mmCIF file with all atom_site columns, C-alpha atoms in Angstrom:
data_model
loop_
_atom_site.group_PDB
_atom_site.id
_atom_site.type_symbol
_atom_site.label_atom_id
_atom_site.label_alt_id
_atom_site.label_comp_id
_atom_site.label_asym_id
_atom_site.label_entity_id
_atom_site.label_seq_id
_atom_site.pdbx_PDB_ins_code
_atom_site.Cartn_x
_atom_site.Cartn_y
_atom_site.Cartn_z
_atom_site.occupancy
_atom_site.B_iso_or_equiv
_atom_site.pdbx_formal_charge
_atom_site.auth_seq_id
_atom_site.auth_comp_id
_atom_site.auth_asym_id
_atom_site.auth_atom_id
_atom_site.pdbx_PDB_model_num
ATOM 1   C CA . MET A 1 1   ? 3.865   12.447 -121.983 1.00 42.00 ? 270 MET A CA 1
ATOM 2   C CA . SER A 1 2   ? 3.723   15.980 -123.417 1.00 45.00 ? 271 SER A CA 1
ATOM 3   C CA . GLU A 1 3   ? 1.363   16.996 -120.590 1.00 46.00 ? 272 GLU A CA 1
ATOM 4   C CA . THR A 1 4   ? 4.160   16.129 -118.153 1.00 46.00 ? 273 THR A CA 1
ATOM 5   C CA . ILE A 1 5   ? 6.902   17.768 -120.179 1.00 46.00 ? 274 ILE A CA 1
ATOM 6   C CA . ILE A 1 6   ? 5.096   21.094 -120.639 1.00 53.00 ? 275 ILE A CA 1
ATOM 7   C CA . PRO A 1 7   ? 4.530   21.878 -116.919 1.00 54.00 ? 276 PRO A CA 1
ATOM 8   C CA . THR A 1 8   ? 8.106   20.801 -116.143 1.00 55.00 ? 277 THR A CA 1
ATOM 9   C CA . PHE A 1 9   ? 9.534   22.990 -118.892 1.00 56.00 ? 278 PHE A CA 1
ATOM 10  C CA . ALA A 1 10  ? 7.236   25.865 -117.908 1.00 58.00 ? 279 ALA A CA 1
ATOM 11  C CA . SER A 1 11  ? 8.379   25.745 -114.274 1.00 61.00 ? 280 SER A CA 1
ATOM 12  C CA . VAL A 1 12  ? 11.942  26.296 -115.477 1.00 60.00 ? 281 VAL A CA 1
ATOM 13  C CA . ALA A 1 13  ? 10.862  28.833 -118.097 1.00 61.00 ? 282 ALA A CA 1
ATOM 14  C CA . ARG A 1 14  ? 9.425   31.123 -115.413 1.00 65.00 ? 283 ARG A CA 1
ATOM 15  C CA . GLN A 1 15  ? 12.934  31.481 -113.988 1.00 65.00 ? 284 GLN A CA 1
ATOM 16  C CA . VAL A 1 16  ? 15.100  31.613 -117.119 1.00 70.00 ? 285 VAL A CA 1
ATOM 17  C CA . TRP A 1 17  ? 13.195  33.541 -119.791 1.00 76.00 ? 286 TRP A CA 1
ATOM 18  C CA . TYR A 1 18  ? 14.465  36.937 -118.644 1.00 79.00 ? 287 TYR A CA 1
ATOM 19  C CA . TRP A 1 19  ? 18.083  35.764 -118.849 1.00 79.00 ? 288 TRP A CA 1
ATOM 20  C CA . THR A 1 20  ? 17.596  35.069 -122.541 1.00 82.00 ? 289 THR A CA 1
ATOM 21  C CA . VAL A 1 21  ? 15.912  38.442 -123.058 1.00 88.00 ? 290 VAL A CA 1
ATOM 22  C CA . ILE A 1 22  ? 18.755  40.225 -121.229 1.00 88.00 ? 291 ILE A CA 1
ATOM 23  C CA . ARG A 1 23  ? 21.306  38.461 -123.428 1.00 86.00 ? 292 ARG A CA 1
ATOM 24  C CA . GLY A 1 24  ? 19.313  39.542 -126.468 1.00 90.00 ? 293 GLY A CA 1
ATOM 25  C CA . VAL A 1 25  ? 19.255  43.160 -125.315 1.00 92.00 ? 294 VAL A CA 1
ATOM 26  C CA . LEU A 1 26  ? 23.018  43.049 -124.700 1.00 90.00 ? 295 LEU A CA 1
ATOM 27  C CA . ALA A 1 27  ? 23.551  41.677 -128.210 1.00 89.00 ? 296 ALA A CA 1
ATOM 28  C CA . VAL A 1 28  ? 21.421  44.450 -129.722 1.00 93.00 ? 297 VAL A CA 1
ATOM 29  C CA . VAL A 1 29  ? 23.354  47.090 -127.755 1.00 91.00 ? 298 VAL A CA 1
ATOM 30  C CA . PHE A 1 30  ? 26.634  45.555 -128.904 1.00 88.00 ? 299 PHE A CA 1
ATOM 31  C CA . GLY A 1 31  ? 25.435  45.550 -132.515 1.00 89.00 ? 300 GLY A CA 1
ATOM 32  C CA . VAL A 1 32  ? 24.494  49.211 -132.327 1.00 90.00 ? 301 VAL A CA 1
ATOM 33  C CA . VAL A 1 33  ? 27.839  50.101 -130.743 1.00 86.00 ? 302 VAL A CA 1
ATOM 34  C CA . ALA A 1 34  ? 29.724  48.147 -133.406 1.00 82.00 ? 303 ALA A CA 1
ATOM 35  C CA . LEU A 1 35  ? 27.871  49.973 -136.191 1.00 85.00 ? 304 LEU A CA 1
ATOM 36  C CA . VAL A 1 36  ? 27.869  53.466 -134.686 1.00 84.00 ? 305 VAL A CA 1
ATOM 37  C CA . ALA A 1 37  ? 30.983  53.817 -132.518 1.00 77.00 ? 306 ALA A CA 1
ATOM 38  C CA . PRO A 1 38  ? 34.132  55.180 -134.186 1.00 66.00 ? 307 PRO A CA 1
ATOM 39  C CA . ILE A 1 39  ? 36.137  51.934 -134.093 1.00 71.00 ? 308 ILE A CA 1
ATOM 40  C CA . SER A 1 40  ? 39.254  52.574 -136.141 1.00 68.00 ? 309 SER A CA 1
ATOM 41  C CA . THR A 1 41  ? 41.726  49.948 -134.942 1.00 71.00 ? 310 THR A CA 1
ATOM 42  C CA . ALA A 1 42  ? 41.717  46.194 -134.489 1.00 74.00 ? 311 ALA A CA 1
ATOM 43  C CA . VAL A 1 43  ? 42.540  46.606 -130.802 1.00 75.00 ? 312 VAL A CA 1
ATOM 44  C CA . SER A 1 44  ? 39.472  48.818 -130.263 1.00 79.00 ? 313 SER A CA 1
ATOM 45  C CA . LEU A 1 45  ? 37.289  46.261 -132.004 1.00 78.00 ? 314 LEU A CA 1
ATOM 46  C CA . ALA A 1 46  ? 38.803  43.475 -129.909 1.00 82.00 ? 315 ALA A CA 1
ATOM 47  C CA . VAL A 1 47  ? 37.983  45.343 -126.705 1.00 83.00 ? 316 VAL A CA 1
ATOM 48  C CA . VAL A 1 48  ? 34.346  45.909 -127.727 1.00 82.00 ? 317 VAL A CA 1
ATOM 49  C CA . VAL A 1 49  ? 33.895  42.269 -128.765 1.00 85.00 ? 318 VAL A CA 1
ATOM 50  C CA . ALA A 1 50  ? 35.663  41.023 -125.636 1.00 87.00 ? 319 ALA A CA 1
ATOM 51  C CA . VAL A 1 51  ? 33.432  42.999 -123.267 1.00 87.00 ? 320 VAL A CA 1
ATOM 52  C CA . PHE A 1 52  ? 30.314  41.606 -124.931 1.00 87.00 ? 321 PHE A CA 1
ATOM 53  C CA . ALA A 1 53  ? 31.673  38.035 -124.948 1.00 89.00 ? 322 ALA A CA 1
ATOM 54  C CA . ILE A 1 54  ? 32.736  38.108 -121.296 1.00 91.00 ? 323 ILE A CA 1
ATOM 55  C CA . VAL A 1 55  ? 29.407  39.496 -120.077 1.00 89.00 ? 324 VAL A CA 1
ATOM 56  C CA . ASP A 1 56  ? 27.380  37.126 -122.278 1.00 88.00 ? 325 ASP A CA 1
ATOM 57  C CA . GLY A 1 57  ? 29.511  34.147 -121.250 1.00 90.00 ? 326 GLY A CA 1
ATOM 58  C CA . LEU A 1 58  ? 29.055  34.914 -117.556 1.00 91.00 ? 327 LEU A CA 1
ATOM 59  C CA . PHE A 1 59  ? 25.283  35.191 -117.989 1.00 86.00 ? 328 PHE A CA 1
ATOM 60  C CA . GLU A 1 60  ? 25.188  31.829 -119.766 1.00 85.00 ? 329 GLU A CA 1
ATOM 61  C CA . ILE A 1 61  ? 27.334  30.100 -117.134 1.00 89.00 ? 330 ILE A CA 1
ATOM 62  C CA . VAL A 1 62  ? 25.301  31.454 -114.207 1.00 86.00 ? 331 VAL A CA 1
ATOM 63  C CA . ASP A 1 63  ? 22.038  30.507 -115.927 1.00 79.00 ? 332 ASP A CA 1
ATOM 64  C CA . GLY A 1 64  ? 23.277  26.985 -116.637 1.00 80.00 ? 333 GLY A CA 1
ATOM 65  C CA . ILE A 1 65  ? 24.516  26.460 -113.074 1.00 85.00 ? 334 ILE A CA 1
ATOM 66  C CA . ARG A 1 66  ? 21.280  27.774 -111.529 1.00 77.00 ? 335 ARG A CA 1
ATOM 67  C CA . HIS A 1 67  ? 19.290  25.239 -113.565 1.00 69.00 ? 336 HIS A CA 1
ATOM 68  C CA . ARG A 1 68  ? 21.856  22.470 -113.901 1.00 71.00 ? 337 ARG A CA 1
ATOM 69  C CA . SER A 1 69  ? 19.220  19.807 -113.191 1.00 65.00 ? 338 SER A CA 1
ATOM 70  C CA . THR A 1 70  ? 17.333  20.628 -116.402 1.00 64.00 ? 339 THR A CA 1
ATOM 71  C CA . GLY A 1 71  ? 17.982  19.292 -119.878 1.00 61.00 ? 340 GLY A CA 1
ATOM 72  C CA . GLY A 1 72  ? 20.627  21.096 -121.924 1.00 67.00 ? 341 GLY A CA 1
ATOM 73  C CA . ALA A 1 73  ? 22.134  22.851 -118.879 1.00 74.00 ? 342 ALA A CA 1
ATOM 74  C CA . GLY A 1 74  ? 25.512  21.241 -119.489 1.00 83.00 ? 343 GLY A CA 1
ATOM 75  C CA . LEU A 1 75  ? 25.609  22.513 -123.064 1.00 83.00 ? 344 LEU A CA 1
ATOM 76  C CA . ARG A 1 76  ? 24.604  26.019 -121.943 1.00 82.00 ? 345 ARG A CA 1
ATOM 77  C CA . ILE A 1 77  ? 27.428  26.014 -119.404 1.00 87.00 ? 346 ILE A CA 1
ATOM 78  C CA . LEU A 1 78  ? 29.840  24.811 -122.104 1.00 89.00 ? 347 LEU A CA 1
ATOM 79  C CA . GLN A 1 79  ? 28.667  27.580 -124.417 1.00 88.00 ? 348 GLN A CA 1
ATOM 80  C CA . GLY A 1 80  ? 29.174  30.116 -121.635 1.00 90.00 ? 349 GLY A CA 1
ATOM 81  C CA . VAL A 1 81  ? 32.678  28.847 -120.876 1.00 93.00 ? 350 VAL A CA 1
ATOM 82  C CA . LEU A 1 82  ? 33.662  28.987 -124.565 1.00 92.00 ? 351 LEU A CA 1
ATOM 83  C CA . THR A 1 83  ? 32.243  32.500 -124.942 1.00 90.00 ? 352 THR A CA 1
ATOM 84  C CA . LEU A 1 84  ? 33.989  33.681 -121.779 1.00 92.00 ? 353 LEU A CA 1
ATOM 85  C CA . ALA A 1 85  ? 37.278  32.134 -122.918 1.00 92.00 ? 354 ALA A CA 1
ATOM 86  C CA . PHE A 1 86  ? 36.842  33.792 -126.313 1.00 89.00 ? 355 PHE A CA 1
ATOM 87  C CA . GLY A 1 87  ? 36.455  37.186 -124.638 1.00 89.00 ? 356 GLY A CA 1
ATOM 88  C CA . VAL A 1 88  ? 39.463  36.654 -122.378 1.00 90.00 ? 357 VAL A CA 1
ATOM 89  C CA . VAL A 1 89  ? 41.632  35.659 -125.344 1.00 88.00 ? 358 VAL A CA 1
ATOM 90  C CA . LEU A 1 90  ? 40.754  38.900 -127.110 1.00 84.00 ? 359 LEU A CA 1
ATOM 91  C CA . VAL A 1 91  ? 41.630  40.911 -123.998 1.00 84.00 ? 360 VAL A CA 1
ATOM 92  C CA . VAL A 1 92  ? 45.011  39.320 -123.237 1.00 85.00 ? 361 VAL A CA 1
ATOM 93  C CA . TRP A 1 93  ? 46.154  38.970 -126.844 1.00 79.00 ? 362 TRP A CA 1
ATOM 94  C CA . PRO A 1 94  ? 48.814  41.660 -127.285 1.00 62.00 ? 363 PRO A CA 1
ATOM 95  C CA . SER A 1 95  ? 48.818  43.616 -130.529 1.00 72.00 ? 364 SER A CA 1
ATOM 96  C CA . ILE A 1 96  ? 45.942  41.584 -131.957 1.00 74.00 ? 365 ILE A CA 1
ATOM 97  C CA . THR A 1 97  ? 45.453  41.979 -135.699 1.00 78.00 ? 366 THR A CA 1
ATOM 98  C CA . ALA A 1 98  ? 42.295  42.194 -137.770 1.00 74.00 ? 367 ALA A CA 1
ATOM 99  C CA . LEU A 1 99  ? 43.088  38.806 -139.319 1.00 79.00 ? 368 LEU A CA 1
ATOM 100 C CA . ALA A 1 100 ? 43.373  37.208 -135.869 1.00 81.00 ? 369 ALA A CA 1
ATOM 101 C CA . ILE A 1 101 ? 40.014  38.711 -134.868 1.00 80.00 ? 370 ILE A CA 1
ATOM 102 C CA . VAL A 1 102 ? 38.396  37.317 -138.012 1.00 82.00 ? 371 VAL A CA 1
ATOM 103 C CA . TRP A 1 103 ? 39.566  33.758 -137.351 1.00 86.00 ? 372 TRP A CA 1
ATOM 104 C CA . THR A 1 104 ? 38.815  33.894 -133.635 1.00 86.00 ? 373 THR A CA 1
ATOM 105 C CA . VAL A 1 105 ? 35.321  35.341 -134.110 1.00 86.00 ? 374 VAL A CA 1
ATOM 106 C CA . GLY A 1 106 ? 34.540  32.963 -136.971 1.00 88.00 ? 375 GLY A CA 1
ATOM 107 C CA . ILE A 1 107 ? 35.523  29.796 -135.115 1.00 90.00 ? 376 ILE A CA 1
ATOM 108 C CA . TRP A 1 108 ? 33.709  30.936 -131.963 1.00 89.00 ? 377 TRP A CA 1
ATOM 109 C CA . ALA A 1 109 ? 30.514  31.686 -133.912 1.00 89.00 ? 378 ALA A CA 1
ATOM 110 C CA . VAL A 1 110 ? 30.483  28.265 -135.605 1.00 92.00 ? 379 VAL A CA 1
ATOM 111 C CA . VAL A 1 111 ? 31.071  26.338 -132.358 1.00 92.00 ? 380 VAL A CA 1
ATOM 112 C CA . VAL A 1 112 ? 28.495  28.356 -130.393 1.00 89.00 ? 381 VAL A CA 1
ATOM 113 C CA . GLY A 1 113 ? 26.005  28.066 -133.254 1.00 90.00 ? 382 GLY A CA 1
ATOM 114 C CA . VAL A 1 114 ? 26.288  24.274 -133.275 1.00 93.00 ? 383 VAL A CA 1
ATOM 115 C CA . ILE A 1 115 ? 25.694  24.167 -129.502 1.00 89.00 ? 384 ILE A CA 1
ATOM 116 C CA . GLN A 1 116 ? 22.638  26.418 -129.885 1.00 86.00 ? 385 GLN A CA 1
ATOM 117 C CA . LEU A 1 117 ? 21.255  24.098 -132.542 1.00 90.00 ? 386 LEU A CA 1
ATOM 118 C CA . VAL A 1 118 ? 21.682  21.027 -130.330 1.00 88.00 ? 387 VAL A CA 1
ATOM 119 C CA . VAL A 1 119 ? 20.017  22.724 -127.333 1.00 82.00 ? 388 VAL A CA 1
ATOM 120 C CA . ALA A 1 120 ? 17.137  24.066 -129.454 1.00 83.00 ? 389 ALA A CA 1
ATOM 121 C CA . LEU A 1 121 ? 16.478  20.720 -131.163 1.00 85.00 ? 390 LEU A CA 1
ATOM 122 C CA . SER A 1 122 ? 16.318  19.022 -127.761 1.00 79.00 ? 391 SER A CA 1
ATOM 123 C CA . LEU A 1 123 ? 13.237  21.163 -127.033 1.00 74.00 ? 392 LEU A CA 1
ATOM 124 C CA . ARG A 1 124 ? 11.355  20.389 -130.244 1.00 78.00 ? 393 ARG A CA 1
ATOM 125 C CA . LYS A 1 125 ? 8.996   17.948 -128.477 1.00 73.00 ? 394 LYS A CA 1
ATOM 126 C CA . VAL A 1 126 ? 7.837   20.663 -126.092 1.00 67.00 ? 395 VAL A CA 1
ATOM 127 C CA . VAL A 1 127 ? 4.817   22.400 -127.620 1.00 64.00 ? 396 VAL A CA 1
ATOM 128 C CA . ARG A 1 128 ? 5.328   26.155 -128.122 1.00 63.00 ? 397 ARG A CA 1
ATOM 129 C CA . SER A 1 129 ? 8.719   26.038 -126.378 1.00 63.00 ? 398 SER A CA 1
ATOM 130 C CA . GLY A 1 130 ? 10.151  28.464 -128.934 1.00 69.00 ? 399 GLY A CA 1
ATOM 131 C CA . TRP A 1 131 ? 12.716  25.932 -130.118 1.00 77.00 ? 400 TRP A CA 1
ATOM 132 C CA . GLY A 1 132 ? 12.406  27.319 -133.649 1.00 82.00 ? 401 GLY A CA 1
ATOM 133 C CA . TRP A 1 133 ? 13.890  30.627 -132.454 1.00 80.00 ? 402 TRP A CA 1
ATOM 134 C CA . GLY A 1 134 ? 16.858  28.712 -131.086 1.00 82.00 ? 403 GLY A CA 1
ATOM 135 C CA . VAL A 1 135 ? 17.336  26.828 -134.348 1.00 88.00 ? 404 VAL A CA 1
ATOM 136 C CA . VAL A 1 136 ? 17.316  30.043 -136.378 1.00 89.00 ? 405 VAL A CA 1
ATOM 137 C CA . SER A 1 137 ? 19.700  31.650 -133.886 1.00 87.00 ? 406 SER A CA 1
ATOM 138 C CA . GLY A 1 138 ? 22.110  28.723 -134.188 1.00 89.00 ? 407 GLY A CA 1
ATOM 139 C CA . LEU A 1 139 ? 21.930  28.753 -137.978 1.00 92.00 ? 408 LEU A CA 1
ATOM 140 C CA . VAL A 1 140 ? 22.602  32.507 -138.049 1.00 90.00 ? 409 VAL A CA 1
ATOM 141 C CA . SER A 1 141 ? 25.682  31.998 -135.858 1.00 90.00 ? 410 SER A CA 1
ATOM 142 C CA . VAL A 1 142 ? 27.008  29.154 -138.004 1.00 93.00 ? 411 VAL A CA 1
ATOM 143 C CA . ILE A 1 143 ? 26.409  31.017 -141.266 1.00 91.00 ? 412 ILE A CA 1
ATOM 144 C CA . PHE A 1 144 ? 28.017  34.154 -139.851 1.00 88.00 ? 413 PHE A CA 1
ATOM 145 C CA . GLY A 1 145 ? 31.064  32.198 -138.706 1.00 89.00 ? 414 GLY A CA 1
ATOM 146 C CA . VAL A 1 146 ? 31.472  30.512 -142.088 1.00 90.00 ? 415 VAL A CA 1
ATOM 147 C CA . ILE A 1 147 ? 31.165  33.834 -143.929 1.00 86.00 ? 416 ILE A CA 1
ATOM 148 C CA . VAL A 1 148 ? 33.757  35.479 -141.678 1.00 84.00 ? 417 VAL A CA 1
ATOM 149 C CA . VAL A 1 149 ? 36.247  32.626 -141.953 1.00 84.00 ? 418 VAL A CA 1
ATOM 150 C CA . ALA A 1 150 ? 35.708  32.353 -145.714 1.00 85.00 ? 419 ALA A CA 1
ATOM 151 C CA . ARG A 1 151 ? 36.813  35.986 -146.150 1.00 79.00 ? 420 ARG A CA 1
ATOM 152 C CA . PRO A 1 152 ? 39.715  36.469 -143.747 1.00 72.00 ? 421 PRO A CA 1
ATOM 153 C CA . SER A 1 153 ? 41.200  39.227 -145.873 1.00 70.00 ? 422 SER A CA 1
ATOM 154 C CA . ALA A 1 154 ? 38.198  41.532 -145.431 1.00 67.00 ? 423 ALA A CA 1
ATOM 155 C CA . GLY A 1 155 ? 38.996  45.007 -144.161 1.00 68.00 ? 424 GLY A CA 1
ATOM 156 C CA . LEU A 1 156 ? 38.304  46.240 -140.644 1.00 71.00 ? 425 LEU A CA 1
ATOM 157 C CA . VAL A 1 157 ? 35.240  48.211 -141.726 1.00 75.00 ? 426 VAL A CA 1
ATOM 158 C CA . SER A 1 158 ? 33.719  45.137 -143.368 1.00 77.00 ? 427 SER A CA 1
ATOM 159 C CA . ILE A 1 159 ? 34.369  43.057 -140.253 1.00 78.00 ? 428 ILE A CA 1
ATOM 160 C CA . ILE A 1 160 ? 32.681  45.660 -138.050 1.00 81.00 ? 429 ILE A CA 1
ATOM 161 C CA . TRP A 1 161 ? 29.600  45.875 -140.269 1.00 83.00 ? 430 TRP A CA 1
ATOM 162 C CA . VAL A 1 162 ? 29.171  42.115 -140.557 1.00 83.00 ? 431 VAL A CA 1
ATOM 163 C CA . LEU A 1 163 ? 29.690  41.707 -136.804 1.00 84.00 ? 432 LEU A CA 1
ATOM 164 C CA . GLY A 1 164 ? 27.236  44.495 -135.997 1.00 87.00 ? 433 GLY A CA 1
ATOM 165 C CA . VAL A 1 165 ? 24.499  43.094 -138.245 1.00 88.00 ? 434 VAL A CA 1
ATOM 166 C CA . TYR A 1 166 ? 25.055  39.608 -136.823 1.00 87.00 ? 435 TYR A CA 1
ATOM 167 C CA . ALA A 1 167 ? 24.765  40.912 -133.247 1.00 89.00 ? 436 ALA A CA 1
ATOM 168 C CA . LEU A 1 168 ? 21.512  42.733 -134.053 1.00 92.00 ? 437 LEU A CA 1
ATOM 169 C CA . MET A 1 169 ? 19.989  39.632 -135.648 1.00 90.00 ? 438 MET A CA 1
ATOM 170 C CA . LEU A 1 170 ? 21.137  37.417 -132.786 1.00 87.00 ? 439 LEU A CA 1
ATOM 171 C CA . GLY A 1 171 ? 19.765  39.868 -130.229 1.00 90.00 ? 440 GLY A CA 1
ATOM 172 C CA . VAL A 1 172 ? 16.327  39.998 -131.856 1.00 91.00 ? 441 VAL A CA 1
ATOM 173 C CA . LEU A 1 173 ? 16.195  36.195 -132.047 1.00 87.00 ? 442 LEU A CA 1
ATOM 174 C CA . LEU A 1 174 ? 17.177  35.788 -128.396 1.00 85.00 ? 443 LEU A CA 1
ATOM 175 C CA . ILE A 1 175 ? 14.556  38.317 -127.303 1.00 90.00 ? 444 ILE A CA 1
ATOM 176 C CA . GLY A 1 176 ? 11.918  36.536 -129.386 1.00 86.00 ? 445 GLY A CA 1
ATOM 177 C CA . PHE A 1 177 ? 12.928  33.174 -127.924 1.00 82.00 ? 446 PHE A CA 1
ATOM 178 C CA . GLY A 1 178 ? 12.800  34.495 -124.366 1.00 83.00 ? 447 GLY A CA 1
ATOM 179 C CA . LEU A 1 179 ? 9.355   36.057 -124.835 1.00 84.00 ? 448 LEU A CA 1
ATOM 180 C CA . GLN A 1 180 ? 8.036   32.851 -126.421 1.00 80.00 ? 449 GLN A CA 1
ATOM 181 C CA . VAL A 1 181 ? 9.237   30.868 -123.407 1.00 76.00 ? 450 VAL A CA 1
ATOM 182 C CA . ARG A 1 182 ? 7.567   33.425 -121.116 1.00 79.00 ? 451 ARG A CA 1
ATOM 183 C CA . ARG A 1 183 ? 4.246   33.037 -122.966 1.00 80.00 ? 452 ARG A CA 1
ATOM 184 C CA . LEU A 1 184 ? 4.370   29.262 -122.560 1.00 74.00 ? 453 LEU A CA 1
ATOM 185 C CA . ALA A 1 185 ? 5.003   29.563 -118.818 1.00 70.00 ? 454 ALA A CA 1
ATOM 186 C CA . ARG A 1 186 ? 2.099   31.994 -118.410 1.00 74.00 ? 455 ARG A CA 1
ATOM 187 C CA . GLU A 1 187 ? -0.206  29.781 -120.451 1.00 73.00 ? 456 GLU A CA 1
ATOM 188 C CA . VAL A 1 188 ? 0.571   26.742 -118.293 1.00 66.00 ? 457 VAL A CA 1
ATOM 189 C CA . ASP A 1 189 ? 0.105   28.831 -115.133 1.00 64.00 ? 458 ASP A CA 1
ATOM 190 C CA . SER A 1 190 ? -3.248  30.073 -116.370 1.00 69.00 ? 459 SER A CA 1
ATOM 191 C CA . ARG A 1 191 ? -4.342  26.549 -117.246 1.00 65.00 ? 460 ARG A CA 1
ATOM 192 C CA . THR A 1 192 ? -3.270  25.282 -113.822 1.00 61.00 ? 461 THR A CA 1
ATOM 193 C CA . GLN A 1 193 ? -5.093  28.065 -111.975 1.00 60.00 ? 462 GLN A CA 1
ATOM 194 C CA . THR A 1 194 ? -8.335  27.691 -113.876 1.00 51.00 ? 463 THR A CA 1
ATOM 195 C CA . SER A 1 195 ? -8.427  23.901 -113.831 1.00 50.00 ? 464 SER A CA 1
ATOM 196 C CA . PRO A 1 196 ? -9.753  23.555 -110.226 1.00 52.00 ? 465 PRO A CA 1
ATOM 197 C CA . THR A 1 197 ? -12.517 26.049 -110.964 1.00 52.00 ? 466 THR A CA 1
ATOM 198 C CA . ALA A 1 198 ? -13.428 24.258 -114.152 1.00 48.00 ? 467 ALA A CA 1
ATOM 199 C CA . ARG A 1 199 ? -13.537 20.931 -112.340 1.00 49.00 ? 468 ARG A CA 1
ATOM 200 C CA . SER A 1 200 ? -15.779 22.413 -109.605 1.00 56.00 ? 469 SER A CA 1
ATOM 201 C CA . GLU A 1 201 ? -18.192 23.781 -112.179 1.00 58.00 ? 470 GLU A CA 1
ATOM 202 C CA . GLU A 1 202 ? -18.272 20.437 -113.982 1.00 53.00 ? 471 GLU A CA 1
ATOM 203 C CA . THR A 1 203 ? -18.959 18.629 -110.710 1.00 58.00 ? 472 THR A CA 1
ATOM 204 C CA . ALA A 1 204 ? -21.788 21.039 -109.848 1.00 60.00 ? 473 ALA A CA 1
ATOM 205 C CA . ARG A 1 205 ? -23.349 20.536 -113.287 1.00 64.00 ? 474 ARG A CA 1
ATOM 206 C CA . SER A 1 206 ? -23.124 16.745 -112.893 1.00 60.00 ? 475 SER A CA 1
ATOM 207 C CA . GLU A 1 207 ? -24.749 16.841 -109.466 1.00 66.00 ? 476 GLU A CA 1
ATOM 208 C CA . GLU A 1 208 ? -27.530 19.085 -110.756 1.00 71.00 ? 477 GLU A CA 1
ATOM 209 C CA . THR A 1 209 ? -28.157 16.686 -113.620 1.00 71.00 ? 478 THR A CA 1
ATOM 210 C CA . VAL A 1 210 ? -28.357 13.729 -111.238 1.00 63.00 ? 479 VAL A CA 1
ATOM 211 C CA . ARG A 1 211 ? -30.806 15.585 -108.978 1.00 72.00 ? 480 ARG A CA 1
ATOM 212 C CA . SER A 1 212 ? -32.984 16.529 -111.952 1.00 72.00 ? 481 SER A CA 1
ATOM 213 C CA . GLU A 1 213 ? -33.079 12.925 -113.131 1.00 70.00 ? 482 GLU A CA 1
ATOM 214 C CA . GLU A 1 214 ? -33.960 11.667 -109.654 1.00 72.00 ? 483 GLU A CA 1
ATOM 215 C CA . THR A 1 215 ? -36.739 14.262 -109.360 1.00 76.00 ? 484 THR A CA 1
ATOM 216 C CA . ALA A 1 216 ? -38.122 13.273 -112.758 1.00 72.00 ? 485 ALA A CA 1
ATOM 217 C CA . ARG A 1 217 ? -38.109 9.586  -111.794 1.00 72.00 ? 486 ARG A CA 1
ATOM 218 C CA . SER A 1 218 ? -39.831 10.322 -108.485 1.00 74.00 ? 487 SER A CA 1
ATOM 219 C CA . GLU A 1 219 ? -42.564 12.318 -110.201 1.00 73.00 ? 488 GLU A CA 1
ATOM 220 C CA . GLU A 1 220 ? -43.044 9.604  -112.791 1.00 73.00 ? 489 GLU A CA 1
ATOM 221 C CA . THR A 1 221 ? -43.300 6.971  -110.048 1.00 71.00 ? 490 THR A CA 1
ATOM 222 C CA . ALA A 1 222 ? -45.851 9.075  -108.161 1.00 67.00 ? 491 ALA A CA 1
ATOM 223 C CA . ARG A 1 223 ? -47.991 9.501  -111.251 1.00 70.00 ? 492 ARG A CA 1
ATOM 224 C CA . SER A 1 224 ? -47.837 5.779  -111.963 1.00 68.00 ? 493 SER A CA 1
ATOM 225 C CA . GLU A 1 225 ? -48.963 4.989  -108.432 1.00 63.00 ? 494 GLU A CA 1
ATOM 226 C CA . GLU A 1 226 ? -51.825 7.467  -108.709 1.00 65.00 ? 495 GLU A CA 1
ATOM 227 C CA . ARG A 1 227 ? -52.976 5.900  -111.944 1.00 63.00 ? 496 ARG A CA 1
ATOM 228 C CA . ALA A 1 228 ? -52.716 2.403  -110.463 1.00 61.00 ? 497 ALA A CA 1
ATOM 229 C CA . GLY A 1 229 ? -54.710 3.347  -107.346 1.00 59.00 ? 498 GLY A CA 1
ATOM 230 C CA . ALA A 1 230 ? -57.463 5.249  -109.143 1.00 55.00 ? 499 ALA A CA 1
ATOM 231 C CA . PRO A 1 231 ? -60.880 3.396  -109.263 1.00 56.00 ? 500 PRO A CA 1
ATOM 232 C CA . ALA A 1 232 ? -61.993 2.069  -112.604 1.00 51.00 ? 501 ALA A CA 1
ATOM 233 C CA . GLY A 1 233 ? -64.690 4.231  -114.186 1.00 48.00 ? 502 GLY A CA 1
#
């Protein structure tokens, strides 16, 4: 059964791996911006987080719709919708406070992390599918969300640092997951391309063996006939 699952998963992987890598790069960029940019107000932080969430949510929705016939597509679309909604809430919320950002970010991270875990665990039967990266990514999101919600009174600077570090970790994990999926797709492609050649070589070797055996039997028969027809000394 795994031989059927791997080519099927690989055919999808060839089309989706770069979406995951792009999302990872966006997360890394967001993490760097959060740590380096002079964000001094809750509104500024909300805008930065909202832009990242809206872009990431759109990527996830488009990816899920393009491959809606594959397993876990519905959950990816749900994750994208929740992330997009999270970003929109941050944009339209007037006079948002640091405390509101903490709760909103924390709840979003926990929910998205659980969805990532479910999607990743659904791939655990696919050899070298990179599902471990997805599990770690989901756990990081859940742990981050719990930490943020557990300390709602943290200052703005603390929120920015925790958010920036989380985004960097998430970005690296997504990039690693995407590249692992790409390697699997290439490996299956390579195996598929070389299989006909390998079968041809095996067939040629079998035919050569049969011919050699037939030649040996013919020679043995000829020698036996010569010995049988030779006059007795």
